[in-house]
Each structure stands twice: as C-alpha cells, then as structure tokens.
Tab-separated table of C-alpha atoms and ligand atoms in Angstrom:
chain	number	residue	atom	x	y	z
Y	168	UNK	CA	8.174	-22.279	32.047
Y	169	UNK	CA	6.619	-19.066	33.260
Y	170	UNK	CA	3.812	-17.746	31.053
Y	171	UNK	CA	5.255	-14.245	30.552
Y	172	UNK	CA	8.459	-15.663	29.120
Y	173	UNK	CA	6.677	-17.180	26.122
Y	174	UNK	CA	6.389	-15.378	22.788
Y	175	UNK	CA	3.437	-15.816	20.432
Y	176	UNK	CA	4.222	-13.806	17.320
Y	177	UNK	CA	7.108	-13.193	14.978
Y	178	UNK	CA	7.021	-9.909	13.053
Y	179	UNK	CA	9.195	-9.475	9.966
Y	180	UNK	CA	9.902	-5.935	8.806
Y	181	UNK	CA	12.217	-5.309	5.862
Y	182	UNK	CA	14.675	-2.450	6.361
Y	183	UNK	CA	14.639	0.447	3.873
Y	184	UNK	CA	12.884	-1.974	1.590
Y	185	UNK	CA	12.704	-0.240	-1.809
Y	186	UNK	CA	16.201	1.185	-1.395
Y	187	UNK	CA	17.748	-2.162	-0.444
Y	188	UNK	CA	16.096	-3.860	-3.411
Y	189	UNK	CA	17.679	-1.214	-5.647
Y	190	UNK	CA	21.041	-1.849	-3.973
Y	191	UNK	CA	20.638	-5.588	-4.418
Y	192	UNK	CA	19.737	-5.125	-8.104
Y	193	UNK	CA	22.565	-2.692	-8.794
Y	194	UNK	CA	25.785	-3.416	-6.876
Y	195	UNK	CA	27.192	0.028	-7.687
Y	196	UNK	CA	24.626	1.399	-5.219
Y	197	UNK	CA	25.860	-0.779	-2.353
Y	198	UNK	CA	27.146	1.183	0.618
Y	199	UNK	CA	25.990	4.461	-0.931
Y	200	UNK	CA	23.260	6.958	-0.014
Y	201	UNK	CA	20.236	6.149	-2.183
Y	202	UNK	CA	16.776	7.710	-2.276
Y	203	UNK	CA	13.917	6.138	-4.213
Y	204	UNK	CA	11.464	8.635	-5.733
Y	205	UNK	CA	8.113	8.276	-7.483
Y	206	UNK	CA	9.058	10.584	-10.377
Y	207	UNK	CA	12.282	12.221	-11.519
Y	208	UNK	CA	11.862	15.842	-10.483
Y	209	UNK	CA	13.251	17.974	-7.671
Y	210	UNK	CA	9.772	18.668	-6.388
Y	211	UNK	CA	9.082	15.128	-5.318
Y	212	UNK	CA	9.938	13.389	-2.048
Y	213	UNK	CA	11.790	10.235	-1.134
Y	214	UNK	CA	9.557	7.186	-0.716
Y	215	UNK	CA	12.502	5.192	0.638
Y	216	UNK	CA	16.054	5.939	1.743
Y	217	UNK	CA	18.979	3.562	2.177
Y	218	UNK	CA	20.620	3.397	5.586
Y	219	UNK	CA	23.563	5.335	4.181
Y	220	UNK	CA	21.113	8.122	3.204
Y	221	UNK	CA	19.342	7.909	6.572
Y	222	UNK	CA	22.671	8.712	8.223
Y	223	UNK	CA	22.352	12.173	6.606
Y	224	UNK	CA	18.891	12.648	8.062
Y	225	UNK	CA	17.053	11.674	4.869
Y	226	UNK	CA	13.917	9.621	5.366
Y	227	UNK	CA	10.641	8.720	3.694
Y	228	UNK	CA	8.891	12.014	2.978
Y	229	UNK	CA	12.022	14.193	2.721
Y	230	UNK	CA	11.778	16.506	-0.298
Y	231	UNK	CA	14.470	15.769	-2.854
Y	232	UNK	CA	15.860	19.322	-3.079
Y	233	UNK	CA	16.198	19.228	0.714
Y	234	UNK	CA	17.751	15.748	0.640
Y	235	UNK	CA	20.362	16.928	-1.863
Y	236	UNK	CA	21.285	19.767	0.465
Y	237	UNK	CA	21.743	17.256	3.293
Y	238	UNK	CA	23.771	14.915	1.105
Y	239	UNK	CA	25.078	16.259	-2.232
Y	240	UNK	CA	26.231	12.767	-3.272
Y	241	UNK	CA	22.756	11.317	-2.889
Y	242	UNK	CA	21.824	8.923	-5.689
Y	243	UNK	CA	18.230	9.325	-6.856
Y	244	UNK	CA	16.563	6.230	-8.238
Y	245	UNK	CA	13.050	6.135	-9.758
Y	246	UNK	CA	10.772	3.576	-8.134
Y	247	UNK	CA	10.216	0.229	-9.858
Y	248	UNK	CA	7.168	-1.167	-8.133
Y	249	UNK	CA	7.023	-4.284	-10.289
Y	250	UNK	CA	10.512	-5.264	-9.096
Y	251	UNK	CA	9.572	-4.635	-5.443
Y	252	UNK	CA	6.518	-6.856	-5.824
Y	253	UNK	CA	8.640	-9.673	-7.312
Y	254	UNK	CA	11.007	-9.419	-4.337
Y	255	UNK	CA	8.034	-9.304	-1.985
Y	256	UNK	CA	6.757	-12.631	-3.302
Y	257	UNK	CA	10.228	-14.176	-3.134
Y	258	UNK	CA	10.687	-12.986	0.468
Y	259	UNK	CA	7.267	-14.324	1.479
Y	260	UNK	CA	8.111	-17.680	-0.126
Y	261	UNK	CA	11.335	-17.760	1.871
Y	262	UNK	CA	9.476	-16.916	5.108
Y	263	UNK	CA	6.936	-19.668	4.382
Y	264	UNK	CA	9.792	-22.173	4.232
Y	265	UNK	CA	10.340	-21.571	7.956
Y	266	UNK	CA	6.900	-20.701	9.374
Y	267	UNK	CA	3.341	-20.382	8.069
Y	268	UNK	CA	2.492	-16.727	7.446
Y	269	UNK	CA	-0.521	-15.485	9.351
Y	270	UNK	CA	-0.891	-12.029	7.771
Y	271	UNK	CA	0.956	-9.979	5.202
Y	272	UNK	CA	0.727	-6.451	6.592
Y	273	UNK	CA	2.294	-4.585	3.709
Y	274	UNK	CA	4.784	-5.071	0.921
Y	275	UNK	CA	7.602	-5.303	3.463
Y	276	UNK	CA	5.903	-6.629	6.591
Y	277	UNK	CA	4.482	-9.984	7.598
Y	278	UNK	CA	3.438	-11.769	10.768
Y	279	UNK	CA	3.750	-15.425	11.763
Y	280	UNK	CA	2.015	-16.953	14.747
Y	281	UNK	CA	4.151	-19.269	16.832
Y	282	UNK	CA	2.844	-22.490	18.323
Y	283	UNK	CA	4.040	-25.121	20.764
Y	284	UNK	CA	7.752	-25.299	21.157
Y	285	UNK	CA	8.272	-22.300	18.847
Y	286	UNK	CA	6.966	-20.075	21.658
Y	287	UNK	CA	10.108	-20.709	23.713
Y	288	UNK	CA	12.241	-17.604	23.190
Y	289	UNK	CA	15.420	-19.589	22.439
Y	290	UNK	CA	13.621	-21.611	19.775
Y	291	UNK	CA	11.908	-18.491	18.325
Y	292	UNK	CA	15.243	-16.677	18.150
Y	293	UNK	CA	16.791	-19.611	16.313
Y	294	UNK	CA	13.913	-19.586	13.813
Y	295	UNK	CA	14.362	-15.851	13.307
Y	296	UNK	CA	18.075	-16.333	12.666
Y	297	UNK	CA	17.302	-19.019	10.102
Y	298	UNK	CA	14.814	-16.710	8.361
Y	299	UNK	CA	17.415	-13.939	8.212
Y	300	UNK	CA	20.051	-16.319	6.870
Y	301	UNK	CA	17.572	-17.695	4.309
Y	302	UNK	CA	16.670	-14.204	3.047
Y	303	UNK	CA	20.315	-13.259	2.793
Y	304	UNK	CA	21.238	-16.471	0.974
Y	305	UNK	CA	18.234	-16.865	-1.329
Y	306	UNK	CA	17.048	-13.295	-1.932
Y	307	UNK	CA	20.277	-11.360	-1.571
Y	308	UNK	CA	22.732	-10.123	1.030
Y	309	UNK	CA	21.640	-6.483	0.590
Y	310	UNK	CA	18.095	-7.387	1.653
Y	311	UNK	CA	18.035	-6.859	5.413
Y	312	UNK	CA	15.221	-7.193	7.881
Y	313	UNK	CA	14.357	-6.642	11.513
Y	314	UNK	CA	12.517	-9.407	13.322
Y	315	UNK	CA	10.542	-8.810	16.499
Y	316	UNK	CA	9.234	-11.494	18.857
Y	317	UNK	CA	6.574	-10.889	21.473
Y	318	UNK	CA	3.214	-11.861	22.942
Y	319	UNK	CA	1.108	-10.060	20.326
Y	320	UNK	CA	1.506	-8.631	16.848
Y	321	UNK	CA	1.672	-5.058	18.089
Y	322	UNK	CA	4.535	-5.616	20.519
Y	323	UNK	CA	6.330	-7.828	17.997
Y	324	UNK	CA	6.142	-4.946	15.505
Y	325	UNK	CA	7.300	-2.544	18.232
Y	326	UNK	CA	10.283	-4.852	18.818
Y	327	UNK	CA	11.308	-4.411	15.171
Y	328	UNK	CA	11.266	-0.632	15.716
Y	329	UNK	CA	13.657	-0.983	18.648
Y	330	UNK	CA	16.461	-2.557	16.656
Y	331	UNK	CA	17.191	-1.436	13.105
Y	332	UNK	CA	18.663	-2.312	10.711
Y	333	UNK	CA	19.159	-6.078	10.795
Y	334	UNK	CA	17.594	-6.344	14.247
Y	335	UNK	CA	16.404	-9.365	16.191
Y	336	UNK	CA	14.739	-8.611	19.457
Y	337	UNK	CA	12.450	-10.278	21.990
Y	338	UNK	CA	10.183	-7.817	23.762
Y	339	UNK	CA	8.780	-9.305	26.981
Y	340	UNK	CA	5.724	-7.892	28.681
Y	341	UNK	CA	7.593	-7.449	31.947
Y	342	UNK	CA	10.080	-5.118	30.201
Y	343	UNK	CA	7.286	-2.620	29.653
Y	344	UNK	CA	6.978	0.269	29.742
Y	345	UNK	CA	10.675	0.769	30.701
Y	346	UNK	CA	11.996	-0.624	27.427
Y	347	UNK	CA	10.023	1.895	25.323
Y	348	UNK	CA	10.062	4.995	27.539
Y	349	UNK	CA	12.689	6.677	25.358
Y	350	UNK	CA	10.545	6.476	22.211
Y	351	UNK	CA	8.760	9.459	20.739
Y	352	UNK	CA	4.988	8.960	20.637
Y	353	UNK	CA	4.952	9.171	16.849
Y	354	UNK	CA	7.520	6.365	16.662
Y	355	UNK	CA	4.948	3.967	18.108
Y	356	UNK	CA	3.011	1.977	15.499
Y	357	UNK	CA	-0.615	3.200	15.104
Y	358	UNK	CA	0.273	6.715	16.289
Y	359	UNK	CA	0.155	8.921	13.244
Y	360	UNK	CA	0.462	12.674	13.168
Y	361	UNK	CA	-3.238	13.245	13.773
Y	362	UNK	CA	-3.390	11.039	16.876
Y	363	UNK	CA	-0.110	12.480	18.133
Y	364	UNK	CA	-1.605	15.995	17.954
Y	365	UNK	CA	-4.695	14.848	19.828
Y	366	UNK	CA	-2.585	13.209	22.507
Y	367	UNK	CA	-0.526	16.366	22.889
Y	368	UNK	CA	-3.661	18.492	23.085
Y	369	UNK	CA	-4.736	16.457	26.125
Y	370	UNK	CA	-1.301	16.784	27.721
Y	371	UNK	CA	0.072	13.390	26.731
Y	372	UNK	CA	3.609	14.053	25.531
Y	373	UNK	CA	5.544	10.904	26.391
Y	374	UNK	CA	5.208	7.139	26.509
Y	375	UNK	CA	5.146	7.099	30.347
Y	376	UNK	CA	1.976	9.208	30.429
Y	377	UNK	CA	0.425	7.262	27.564
Y	378	UNK	CA	1.097	4.003	29.396
Y	379	UNK	CA	-0.735	5.223	32.517
Y	380	UNK	CA	-4.011	6.042	30.705
Y	381	UNK	CA	-7.074	3.785	30.787
Y	382	UNK	CA	-8.634	2.101	27.708
Y	383	UNK	CA	-11.669	4.396	28.025
Y	384	UNK	CA	-9.502	7.498	28.070
Y	385	UNK	CA	-7.680	6.382	24.928
Y	386	UNK	CA	-10.995	5.665	23.255
Y	387	UNK	CA	-12.076	9.250	23.937
Y	388	UNK	CA	-8.773	10.681	22.682
Y	389	UNK	CA	-8.916	8.604	19.496
Y	390	UNK	CA	-12.604	9.365	19.105
Y	391	UNK	CA	-13.224	5.729	18.207
Y	392	UNK	CA	-12.905	2.158	19.400
Y	393	UNK	CA	-9.416	2.164	17.837
Y	394	UNK	CA	-8.125	3.910	20.971
Y	395	UNK	CA	-9.342	1.060	23.107
Y	396	UNK	CA	-7.870	-1.489	20.718
Y	397	UNK	CA	-4.590	0.386	20.886
Y	398	UNK	CA	-4.575	0.131	24.701
Y	399	UNK	CA	-5.066	-3.643	24.601
Y	400	UNK	CA	-2.403	-4.159	21.966
Y	401	UNK	CA	0.120	-1.946	23.790
Y	402	UNK	CA	-0.528	-3.881	26.994
Y	403	UNK	CA	0.095	-7.233	25.351
Y	404	UNK	CA	-3.420	-8.468	24.625
Y	405	UNK	CA	-4.023	-9.650	21.053
Y	406	UNK	CA	-7.130	-8.011	19.572
Y	407	UNK	CA	-8.438	-9.630	16.387
Y	408	UNK	CA	-8.203	-7.349	13.353
Y	409	UNK	CA	-11.313	-5.706	11.932
Y	410	UNK	CA	-12.336	-7.535	8.764
Y	411	UNK	CA	-12.356	-5.269	5.754
Y	412	UNK	CA	-14.338	-6.165	2.692
Y	413	UNK	CA	-13.249	-5.079	-0.726
Y	414	UNK	CA	-15.673	-2.480	-1.990
Y	415	UNK	CA	-13.724	-0.592	-4.621
Y	416	UNK	CA	-10.975	-0.877	-7.200
Y	417	UNK	CA	-8.933	2.198	-7.946
Y	418	UNK	CA	-5.724	3.580	-9.318
Y	419	UNK	CA	-3.971	6.880	-8.835
Y	420	UNK	CA	-1.067	8.460	-10.638
Y	421	UNK	CA	1.140	11.460	-9.919
Y	422	UNK	CA	1.936	12.983	-13.286
Y	423	UNK	CA	5.441	13.683	-14.494
Y	424	UNK	CA	5.675	17.224	-15.915
Y	425	UNK	CA	5.182	16.250	-19.600
Y	426	UNK	CA	1.864	14.581	-18.716
Y	427	UNK	CA	0.391	17.533	-16.850
Y	428	UNK	CA	-1.334	19.134	-19.840
Y	429	UNK	CA	-5.071	18.498	-19.386
Y	430	UNK	CA	-5.448	16.462	-22.568
Y	431	UNK	CA	-2.511	14.230	-21.623
Y	432	UNK	CA	-3.775	13.839	-18.068
Y	433	UNK	CA	-7.061	12.768	-19.634
Y	434	UNK	CA	-5.254	9.990	-21.511
Y	435	UNK	CA	-3.631	8.879	-18.254
Y	436	UNK	CA	-7.064	8.805	-16.572
Y	437	UNK	CA	-8.359	6.650	-19.448
Y	438	UNK	CA	-5.371	4.349	-19.044
Y	439	UNK	CA	-6.031	4.070	-15.302
Y	440	UNK	CA	-9.701	3.266	-15.744
Y	441	UNK	CA	-9.015	0.512	-18.288
Y	442	UNK	CA	-6.444	-0.970	-15.904
Y	443	UNK	CA	-8.906	-0.848	-13.016
Y	444	UNK	CA	-11.634	-2.345	-15.203
Y	445	UNK	CA	-9.333	-5.166	-16.214
Y	446	UNK	CA	-8.495	-5.845	-12.581
Y	447	UNK	CA	-12.155	-5.750	-11.639
Y	448	UNK	CA	-12.975	-8.317	-14.335
Y	449	UNK	CA	-10.163	-10.564	-13.133
Y	450	UNK	CA	-11.587	-10.441	-9.601
Y	451	UNK	CA	-15.066	-11.144	-10.909
Y	452	UNK	CA	-16.691	-7.905	-9.754
Y	453	UNK	CA	-19.209	-5.550	-11.330
Y	454	UNK	CA	-19.367	-1.852	-10.473
Y	455	UNK	CA	-22.254	0.601	-10.511
Y	456	UNK	CA	-20.343	3.769	-9.719
Y	457	UNK	CA	-17.324	5.455	-11.289
Y	458	UNK	CA	-15.349	8.181	-9.570
Y	459	UNK	CA	-12.613	10.465	-10.794
Y	460	UNK	CA	-10.576	12.935	-8.821
Y	461	UNK	CA	-8.029	15.446	-9.993
Y	462	UNK	CA	-5.448	17.502	-8.144
Y	463	UNK	CA	-4.284	20.573	-10.035
Y	464	UNK	CA	-0.754	21.936	-9.955
Y	465	UNK	CA	-2.038	25.000	-8.064
Y	466	UNK	CA	-3.431	22.752	-5.321
Y	467	UNK	CA	-7.137	22.829	-6.248
Y	468	UNK	CA	-8.984	19.544	-6.221
Y	469	UNK	CA	-11.974	18.312	-8.144
Y	470	UNK	CA	-13.862	15.109	-7.591
Y	471	UNK	CA	-16.956	13.547	-9.031
Y	472	UNK	CA	-18.824	10.266	-8.802
Y	473	UNK	CA	-21.312	9.106	-11.366
Y	474	UNK	CA	-23.624	6.107	-11.321
Y	475	UNK	CA	-23.377	3.683	-14.232
Y	476	UNK	CA	-25.363	0.613	-15.101
Y	477	UNK	CA	-23.969	-2.488	-13.384
Y	478	UNK	CA	-21.002	-3.207	-15.613
Y	479	UNK	CA	-17.616	-4.779	-16.238
Y	480	UNK	CA	-17.303	-3.123	-19.608
Y	481	UNK	CA	-14.336	-0.831	-20.242
Y	482	UNK	CA	-16.187	1.131	-22.939
Y	483	UNK	CA	-19.081	2.001	-20.637
Y	484	UNK	CA	-16.624	3.083	-17.942
Y	485	UNK	CA	-14.570	5.148	-20.404
Y	486	UNK	CA	-17.737	6.936	-21.506
Y	487	UNK	CA	-18.626	7.739	-17.883
Y	488	UNK	CA	-15.107	9.056	-17.326
Y	489	UNK	CA	-15.151	11.198	-20.480
Y	490	UNK	CA	-18.473	12.781	-19.487
Y	491	UNK	CA	-17.136	13.714	-16.054
Y	492	UNK	CA	-13.869	14.947	-17.529
Y	493	UNK	CA	-15.756	17.297	-19.849
Y	494	UNK	CA	-17.649	18.735	-16.866
Y	495	UNK	CA	-14.383	19.299	-15.020
Y	496	UNK	CA	-12.910	21.145	-18.003
Y	497	UNK	CA	-15.935	23.401	-18.227
Y	498	UNK	CA	-15.466	24.380	-14.574
Y	499	UNK	CA	-11.671	24.628	-14.458
Y	500	UNK	CA	-10.600	25.339	-18.007
Y	501	UNK	CA	-7.100	24.395	-19.179
Y	502	UNK	CA	-5.175	24.043	-15.929
Y	503	UNK	CA	-2.104	21.863	-15.385
Y	504	UNK	CA	-2.913	18.664	-13.537
Y	505	UNK	CA	-0.661	17.108	-10.916
Y	506	UNK	CA	-2.476	13.893	-10.061
Y	507	UNK	CA	-5.386	11.851	-11.345
Y	508	UNK	CA	-7.198	9.096	-9.489
Y	509	UNK	CA	-10.037	6.925	-10.582
Y	510	UNK	CA	-12.162	4.514	-8.621
Y	511	UNK	CA	-14.742	1.894	-9.512
Y	512	UNK	CA	-17.037	1.432	-6.552
Y	513	UNK	CA	-20.244	-0.174	-5.318
Y	514	UNK	CA	-18.854	-3.520	-6.372
Y	515	UNK	CA	-20.851	-6.710	-6.425
Y	516	UNK	CA	-19.857	-10.198	-7.487
Y	517	UNK	CA	-22.655	-10.486	-10.033
Y	518	UNK	CA	-24.434	-8.080	-12.369
Y	519	UNK	CA	-26.775	-6.016	-10.278
Y	520	UNK	CA	-29.807	-5.849	-12.539
Y	521	UNK	CA	-32.761	-3.601	-11.929
Y	522	UNK	CA	-35.842	-5.706	-11.135
Y	523	UNK	CA	-37.570	-4.710	-14.374
Y	524	UNK	CA	-34.653	-6.078	-16.397
Y	525	UNK	CA	-35.674	-9.563	-15.341
Y	526	UNK	CA	-39.211	-9.120	-16.526
Y	527	UNK	CA	-38.529	-7.667	-19.941
Y	528	UNK	CA	-36.753	-8.986	-22.992
Y	529	UNK	CA	-33.186	-7.837	-23.540
Y	530	UNK	CA	-32.999	-4.709	-25.682
Y	531	UNK	CA	-30.494	-3.964	-28.423
Y	532	UNK	CA	-28.586	-1.861	-25.904
Y	533	UNK	CA	-28.452	-4.788	-23.414
Y	534	UNK	CA	-27.083	-7.057	-26.121
Y	535	UNK	CA	-24.511	-4.470	-27.177
Y	536	UNK	CA	-23.457	-4.082	-23.551
Y	537	UNK	CA	-22.916	-7.792	-23.060
Y	538	UNK	CA	-20.974	-7.963	-26.351
Y	539	UNK	CA	-18.720	-5.145	-25.110
Y	540	UNK	CA	-18.126	-7.060	-21.882
Y	541	UNK	CA	-17.059	-10.127	-23.879
Y	542	UNK	CA	-14.804	-7.928	-25.979
Y	543	UNK	CA	-13.249	-6.371	-22.862
Y	544	UNK	CA	-12.559	-9.845	-21.503
Y	545	UNK	CA	-11.018	-10.949	-24.784
Y	546	UNK	CA	-8.677	-7.930	-24.669
Y	547	UNK	CA	-7.666	-8.873	-21.094
Y	548	UNK	CA	-6.769	-12.323	-22.376
Y	549	UNK	CA	-4.568	-10.886	-25.146
Y	550	UNK	CA	-2.776	-8.513	-22.789
Y	551	UNK	CA	-2.215	-11.213	-20.223
Y	552	UNK	CA	-0.837	-13.515	-22.861
Y	553	UNK	CA	1.274	-11.112	-24.934
Y	554	UNK	CA	2.145	-8.420	-22.354
Y	555	UNK	CA	0.442	-5.229	-21.192
Y	556	UNK	CA	-0.683	-2.735	-23.817
Y	557	UNK	CA	-0.659	-5.298	-26.600
Y	558	UNK	CA	-4.209	-4.122	-27.199
Y	559	UNK	CA	-5.315	-0.774	-25.806
Y	560	UNK	CA	-8.420	1.376	-25.710
Y	561	UNK	CA	-7.700	4.402	-27.890
Y	562	UNK	CA	-4.678	6.642	-27.664
Y	563	UNK	CA	-2.039	6.051	-24.995
Y	564	UNK	CA	-0.297	8.807	-22.998
Y	565	UNK	CA	2.587	10.168	-25.131
Y	566	UNK	CA	5.275	9.579	-22.509
Y	567	UNK	CA	6.169	6.059	-21.561
Y	568	UNK	CA	5.289	5.824	-17.911
Y	569	UNK	CA	6.508	2.440	-16.802
Y	570	UNK	CA	4.989	2.452	-13.385
Y	571	UNK	CA	1.597	3.808	-14.312
Y	572	UNK	CA	-1.214	2.251	-12.347
Y	573	UNK	CA	0.030	-0.624	-10.250
Y	574	UNK	CA	1.758	0.873	-7.278
Y	575	UNK	CA	2.464	-0.273	-3.797
Y	576	UNK	CA	0.374	1.340	-1.117
Y	577	UNK	CA	0.995	0.771	2.554
Y	578	UNK	CA	-2.085	-1.354	2.824
Y	579	UNK	CA	-2.278	-3.015	-0.571
Y	580	UNK	CA	0.274	-4.988	-2.543
Y	581	UNK	CA	-0.419	-5.247	-6.248
Y	582	UNK	CA	-0.772	-8.757	-7.559
Y	583	UNK	CA	1.693	-9.838	-10.232
Y	584	UNK	CA	-1.106	-9.809	-12.835
Y	585	UNK	CA	-1.661	-6.065	-12.359
Y	586	UNK	CA	1.626	-5.256	-14.057
Y	587	UNK	CA	0.260	-6.812	-17.227
Y	588	UNK	CA	-3.115	-5.063	-17.181
Q	254	MG	MG1	10.088	-1.629	6.727
C-alpha cells in the first residue's frame, strides 16, 4: 500500500456537546433550538448551541438577547457542568472499548493513535463507525460526534471540521490544500482571532496564501515557535506537544446578579479559595502564593498576589484572601462585582520550608499551622464522604449556586471529585 494512503490518527469531536447532553437528558428539547448559558440573564452569551439553534445563526459566544432576536423560540438552559463531566467520562470509556486513547484534548475531544492494520483507511473507517454506533447505543442517540482520520492529529481534527454534525471523514495529504481552500482562516484549528488579525496584517487572507508560506515566515507572523509548529502540523508532520507542568490551582466564577454586592462576592471568593485548597490538598501540593482578581460590573479590574508561608491550610489561605479583599475595598469602595477569580500558585509537592526552619525548633505558630492543615484534611474527608458543603468554612453565599467552582474550561476538565469539594 502506498504510504500517503495510510492514516495515523483518529480524532473524536463531539457535536454541540453541552447542548446535545441537555437534549439527551431532557427529551422535550430534542429537535428544538437550545442554547446553554452560564447564568440565567439576558446579558450573558451562549456557551453551546444545538444544531437546531445553529440553523438560526446562533453559536458559542452569541449574546442571549441577540440570539432571542434571531430565534424567538430559543430554549435557554443553564449549564450543568457536573452532568457534562459525567457524560465525558462515559464517552471516554466507550472510546476506550474500541481504541486506546492517546490524549484527551478537552471535555469533548480526544485523539487515538492508530497502529498496524488500523492505519488502513477502510479498517479505520470501520472502527470509527463502531465508535459512533457505540456512543449512540451506550451513551444516547442525541449524543453525536464527528470523527476525522488523517496522518497527524492536526489534520484529523481539521477533518472533523469539514463534516459536521455526525461526520466521518478521511483527510489525505494529497487532497491538500484543495480540500480546505474554501475554509475561512479562523475556521482552521490553532488560528484564533489574534493570529487571524496578524495574518491579515501581512496580507494573508485565505488558505491558499497561508499554504504557500514557509515555516520561518509563519514563525515570524506568530511571533513564536508556534508558527513553525503550525506549518508542520498543517503539512502533515506530527510535532510532539509541548509538555505543560501544573503550576497553579484556580477557580473563577461569573456572579449572578444577586451575588454582585461586594460582601456577597467576598463570600463567593472565600468559597472558591476553600474549593481550590481542597483540590490542592487532594493533588498533594503546597502553595506559597495566593492571587485574587476581580472584574467589576463597570469593567474595571483589580488583581493582587500575596506570598504566604508554604501551606495547604484553608485558614491561612482565607486570611490571605481577606487581607487582599480589604485592600481592594479601600481602593474601590462598594462597587458591584461581576466576576471573581482566585489562584493558588508557586506549587510544590512538599512543604517548602525556609532553611532556618530546619535548624530551629517548631514554634507554637508552626504547631498551630500543622494542626490547621490536619483539620483542613479532615474536613475534606467529611465532604468527600457526605457530599460537598457538609462542613464549610464560615458563611456561604446566600444564593445557591450549583455550578460554583468546578467548571469546564477548554483546556481543563474537572475531575469528578471537584464537584464534591
Ligand atoms: Mg466539539
């Protein structure tokens, strides 16, 4: 068999993922235009749209008041990230029944590497059909996916973009660039708005021109080695991913209107930091820096980082947060707050003690600190066993916010445990 006919990677991309999960969970939504939103207000945007809603021009990022103008019958559903994570695990288990997973790219994307006989397109297509049938049978018929097959992960992903929804496509190297000439630059994976603007500024407005550029030219346009990597991936050469090491734990929350009063936002920030601390303890990390950032309703932002002693202790972290919060209130006064984010950074996998701590006897404060760490761990155990918020640190935000904290980002899928922290 000729080398260029072989495929090496299978890319699975779920279609309108959050919206199809909602349709699968609630049959009355089947066949209807659905938009999933982070909070129930007109001033938010869709984070997912069903294919029926997409037919009206609604997509991820469309503002809800605009979406309702496009489609007055649009059904708005608040996001349930815990449900999407459960489905994610079930889908990955189904995929694993057919092929070993090489990488999980996001909550709705995964890659499998093909070997031996699986690289024959006919065999790979059959595998893809079995995966689709398995997802439909075992996860639910409303859960649709596009599967792309190609010589590297990039082109396999690109193949999923070419046929949606419910696509199955082999993209061969010798079909390029013809097969993708019709695509807008921003429709290509890795080309975000910023890179698209840079490309346009240098006169690159279509895929044909992009295709003709050299790796060095793309590196200069990107302003980093990513441009060069992009060239190789687009031209069918697999470039190994850059290893990223975990160096922070954080949570962010967009506040529903009743939580925007500064004192309530403060309670949310405290809730977020105890969640992050609990997650950090579960992962076995210690932090020496705490950061908080706030976006006000008017658009102003405030951010501050403060060093702490090397700790896993929720009480120490809460104190650091409260100190920074007080500073913020002195500067900004009582303004409504739209979003709070907290981050625990400079993580290490053991307590990072100052050298002189080794040479001196533990003080009363050291002993109190280690007792608070044990207490924090004991509280984690209770919450894990009896459900989140069985035991909490102080007052909780007055409005029940189900999806506070654990949320699905494009690059990070919460673990199941996070929904109990
Ligand atoms: Mg998708």
